[in-house]
Amino acid sequence: MDPATLGAVGTILVGLATAVGALVGKRGENRATQSGALIGGYGALVDDVKEERDKAKAALAETELRLAEAYRELADARSDAAQLRAEITVLTAEVERLRALVAELGGSPT
């Protein structure tokens, strides 16, 4: 082979080697980009989960306050109901006493 042919073959081989190197480098770059996107996506997912957890905690705290208020209202209502029952008992006894008094005095109780 003459030197011109060897030079041409050498140039072709160097060009192919450069192309292969560029291809391998680009594949590595793509992997790094995909890996970065995966890590970034994971970070975003973690952030979303944390945000959702914080919202759930806030909703839980609000619901617990509402539940405590409902229990307080129920206790007040029961207390009011007990007071009303006591008043009804007193009034019923008073009605019976007054009916007996009316009957004793010669009237007809209604």
PDB file of C-alpha atoms in Angstrom:
ATOM      1  CA  MET A   1       0.000   0.000   0.000  1.00  0.00           C
ATOM      2  CA  ASP A   2       1.201   3.404  -0.765  1.00  0.00           C
ATOM      3  CA  PRO A   3       1.377   6.169   1.836  1.00  0.00           C
ATOM      4  CA  ALA A   4      -1.663   8.020   0.453  1.00  0.00           C
ATOM      5  CA  THR A   5      -3.874   4.947   0.862  1.00  0.00           C
ATOM      6  CA  LEU A   6      -2.546   4.342   4.359  1.00  0.00           C
ATOM      7  CA  GLY A   7      -3.269   7.971   5.230  1.00  0.00           C
ATOM      8  CA  ALA A   8      -6.823   7.693   3.893  1.00  0.00           C
ATOM      9  CA  VAL A   9      -7.460   4.434   5.782  1.00  0.00           C
ATOM     10  CA  GLY A  10      -5.996   5.992   8.922  1.00  0.00           C
ATOM     11  CA  THR A  11      -8.242   9.029   8.551  1.00  0.00           C
ATOM     12  CA  ILE A  12     -11.258   6.779   8.067  1.00  0.00           C
ATOM     13  CA  LEU A  13     -10.324   4.732  11.168  1.00  0.00           C
ATOM     14  CA  VAL A  14      -9.817   7.875  13.229  1.00  0.00           C
ATOM     15  CA  GLY A  15     -13.175   9.180  12.005  1.00  0.00           C
ATOM     16  CA  LEU A  16     -14.897   5.901  12.942  1.00  0.00           C
ATOM     17  CA  ALA A  17     -13.221   5.889  16.353  1.00  0.00           C
ATOM     18  CA  THR A  18     -14.346   9.465  16.920  1.00  0.00           C
ATOM     19  CA  ALA A  19     -17.900   8.571  15.878  1.00  0.00           C
ATOM     20  CA  VAL A  20     -17.921   5.550  18.200  1.00  0.00           C
ATOM     21  CA  GLY A  21     -16.555   7.692  21.038  1.00  0.00           C
ATOM     22  CA  ALA A  22     -19.198  10.339  20.418  1.00  0.00           C
ATOM     23  CA  LEU A  23     -21.921   7.694  20.345  1.00  0.00           C
ATOM     24  CA  VAL A  24     -20.742   6.136  23.605  1.00  0.00           C
ATOM     25  CA  GLY A  25     -20.425   9.574  25.182  1.00  0.00           C
ATOM     26  CA  LYS A  26     -23.936  10.523  24.084  1.00  0.00           C
ATOM     27  CA  ARG A  27     -25.351   7.301  25.534  1.00  0.00           C
ATOM     28  CA  GLY A  28     -23.627   8.054  28.816  1.00  0.00           C
ATOM     29  CA  GLU A  29     -25.004  11.578  28.748  1.00  0.00           C
ATOM     30  CA  ASN A  30     -28.500  10.211  28.094  1.00  0.00           C
ATOM     31  CA  ARG A  31     -28.154   7.831  31.038  1.00  0.00           C
ATOM     32  CA  ALA A  32     -27.037  10.663  33.276  1.00  0.00           C
ATOM     33  CA  THR A  33     -29.955  12.784  32.111  1.00  0.00           C
ATOM     34  CA  GLN A  34     -32.399   9.953  32.695  1.00  0.00           C
ATOM     35  CA  SER A  35     -30.871   9.290  36.100  1.00  0.00           C
ATOM     36  CA  GLY A  36     -31.153  12.968  36.973  1.00  0.00           C
ATOM     37  CA  ALA A  37     -34.751  13.009  35.795  1.00  0.00           C
ATOM     38  CA  LEU A  38     -35.449   9.925  37.872  1.00  0.00           C
ATOM     39  CA  ILE A  39     -33.905  11.476  40.967  1.00  0.00           C
ATOM     40  CA  GLY A  40     -35.727  14.746  40.294  1.00  0.00           C
ATOM     41  CA  GLY A  41     -38.970  12.853  39.771  1.00  0.00           C
ATOM     42  CA  TYR A  42     -38.409  10.961  43.005  1.00  0.00           C
ATOM     43  CA  GLY A  43     -37.770  14.227  44.834  1.00  0.00           C
ATOM     44  CA  ALA A  44     -40.968  15.708  43.433  1.00  0.00           C
ATOM     45  CA  LEU A  45     -42.886  12.592  44.489  1.00  0.00           C
ATOM     46  CA  VAL A  46     -41.466  12.822  48.008  1.00  0.00           C
ATOM     47  CA  ASP A  47     -42.408  16.502  48.150  1.00  0.00           C
ATOM     48  CA  ASP A  48     -45.941  15.671  47.003  1.00  0.00           C
ATOM     49  CA  VAL A  49     -46.269  12.979  49.662  1.00  0.00           C
ATOM     50  CA  LYS A  50     -44.994  15.367  52.350  1.00  0.00           C
ATOM     51  CA  GLU A  51     -47.451  18.037  51.219  1.00  0.00           C
ATOM     52  CA  GLU A  52     -50.320  15.549  51.268  1.00  0.00           C
ATOM     53  CA  ARG A  53     -49.246  14.365  54.742  1.00  0.00           C
ATOM     54  CA  ASP A  54     -49.197  17.949  56.029  1.00  0.00           C
ATOM     55  CA  LYS A  55     -52.677  18.568  54.608  1.00  0.00           C
ATOM     56  CA  ALA A  56     -53.935  15.368  56.257  1.00  0.00           C
ATOM     57  CA  LYS A  57     -52.417  16.436  59.597  1.00  0.00           C
ATOM     58  CA  ALA A  58     -54.135  19.826  59.356  1.00  0.00           C
ATOM     59  CA  ALA A  59     -57.452  18.179  58.481  1.00  0.00           C
ATOM     60  CA  LEU A  60     -57.007  15.764  61.396  1.00  0.00           C
ATOM     61  CA  ALA A  61     -56.374  18.600  63.849  1.00  0.00           C
ATOM     62  CA  GLU A  62     -59.433  20.497  62.589  1.00  0.00           C
ATOM     63  CA  THR A  63     -61.608  17.379  62.766  1.00  0.00           C
ATOM     64  CA  GLU A  64     -60.414  16.613  66.301  1.00  0.00           C
ATOM     65  CA  LEU A  65     -61.393  20.158  67.350  1.00  0.00           C
ATOM     66  CA  ARG A  66     -64.825  19.749  65.761  1.00  0.00           C
ATOM     67  CA  LEU A  67     -65.248  16.375  67.495  1.00  0.00           C
ATOM     68  CA  ALA A  68     -64.339  17.880  70.872  1.00  0.00           C
ATOM     69  CA  GLU A  69     -66.865  20.680  70.276  1.00  0.00           C
ATOM     70  CA  ALA A  70     -69.542  18.118  69.370  1.00  0.00           C
ATOM     71  CA  TYR A  71     -68.838  16.188  72.590  1.00  0.00           C
ATOM     72  CA  ARG A  72     -69.018  19.439  74.562  1.00  0.00           C
ATOM     73  CA  GLU A  73     -72.377  20.304  72.954  1.00  0.00           C
ATOM     74  CA  LEU A  74     -73.658  16.795  73.665  1.00  0.00           C
ATOM     75  CA  ALA A  75     -72.628  17.090  77.308  1.00  0.00           C
ATOM     76  CA  ASP A  76     -74.395  20.465  77.528  1.00  0.00           C
ATOM     77  CA  ALA A  77     -77.491  19.006  75.893  1.00  0.00           C
ATOM     78  CA  ARG A  78     -77.492  16.082  78.326  1.00  0.00           C
ATOM     79  CA  SER A  79     -77.089  18.494  81.215  1.00  0.00           C
ATOM     80  CA  ASP A  80     -79.956  20.591  79.855  1.00  0.00           C
ATOM     81  CA  ALA A  81     -82.047  17.442  79.368  1.00  0.00           C
ATOM     82  CA  ALA A  82     -81.350  16.336  82.947  1.00  0.00           C
ATOM     83  CA  GLN A  83     -82.368  19.776  84.219  1.00  0.00           C
ATOM     84  CA  LEU A  84     -85.554  19.634  82.148  1.00  0.00           C
ATOM     85  CA  ARG A  85     -86.356  16.157  83.475  1.00  0.00           C
ATOM     86  CA  ALA A  86     -85.915  17.413  87.039  1.00  0.00           C
ATOM     87  CA  GLU A  87     -88.144  20.404  86.312  1.00  0.00           C
ATOM     88  CA  ILE A  88     -90.757  18.125  84.713  1.00  0.00           C
ATOM     89  CA  THR A  89     -90.694  15.910  87.797  1.00  0.00           C
ATOM     90  CA  VAL A  90     -91.180  18.919  90.092  1.00  0.00           C
ATOM     91  CA  LEU A  91     -93.950  20.344  87.913  1.00  0.00           C
ATOM     92  CA  THR A  92     -95.714  16.972  87.653  1.00  0.00           C
ATOM     93  CA  ALA A  93     -95.663  16.663  91.425  1.00  0.00           C
ATOM     94  CA  GLU A  94     -96.988  20.232  91.729  1.00  0.00           C
ATOM     95  CA  VAL A  95     -99.803  19.463  89.249  1.00  0.00           C
ATOM     96  CA  GLU A  96    -100.764  16.348  91.224  1.00  0.00           C
ATOM     97  CA  ARG A  97    -100.699  18.315  94.493  1.00  0.00           C
ATOM     98  CA  LEU A  98    -102.834  21.080  93.021  1.00  0.00           C
ATOM     99  CA  ARG A  99    -105.332  18.590  91.522  1.00  0.00           C
ATOM    100  CA  ALA A 100    -105.652  16.947  94.896  1.00  0.00           C
ATOM    101  CA  LEU A 101    -106.163  20.352  96.520  1.00  0.00           C
ATOM    102  CA  VAL A 102    -108.851  21.298  93.984  1.00  0.00           C
ATOM    103  CA  ALA A 103    -110.612  17.977  94.561  1.00  0.00           C
ATOM    104  CA  GLU A 104    -110.325  18.406  98.319  1.00  0.00           C
ATOM    105  CA  LEU A 105    -111.861  21.863  98.083  1.00  0.00           C
ATOM    106  CA  GLY A 106    -114.846  20.474  96.192  1.00  0.00           C
ATOM    107  CA  GLY A 107    -113.879  21.243  92.635  1.00  0.00           C
ATOM    108  CA  SER A 108    -113.298  18.930  89.745  1.00  0.00           C
ATOM    109  CA  PRO A 109    -109.713  18.799  88.556  1.00  0.00           C
ATOM    110  CA  THR A 110    -109.279  18.901  84.794  1.00  0.00           C
TER     111      THR A 110
END
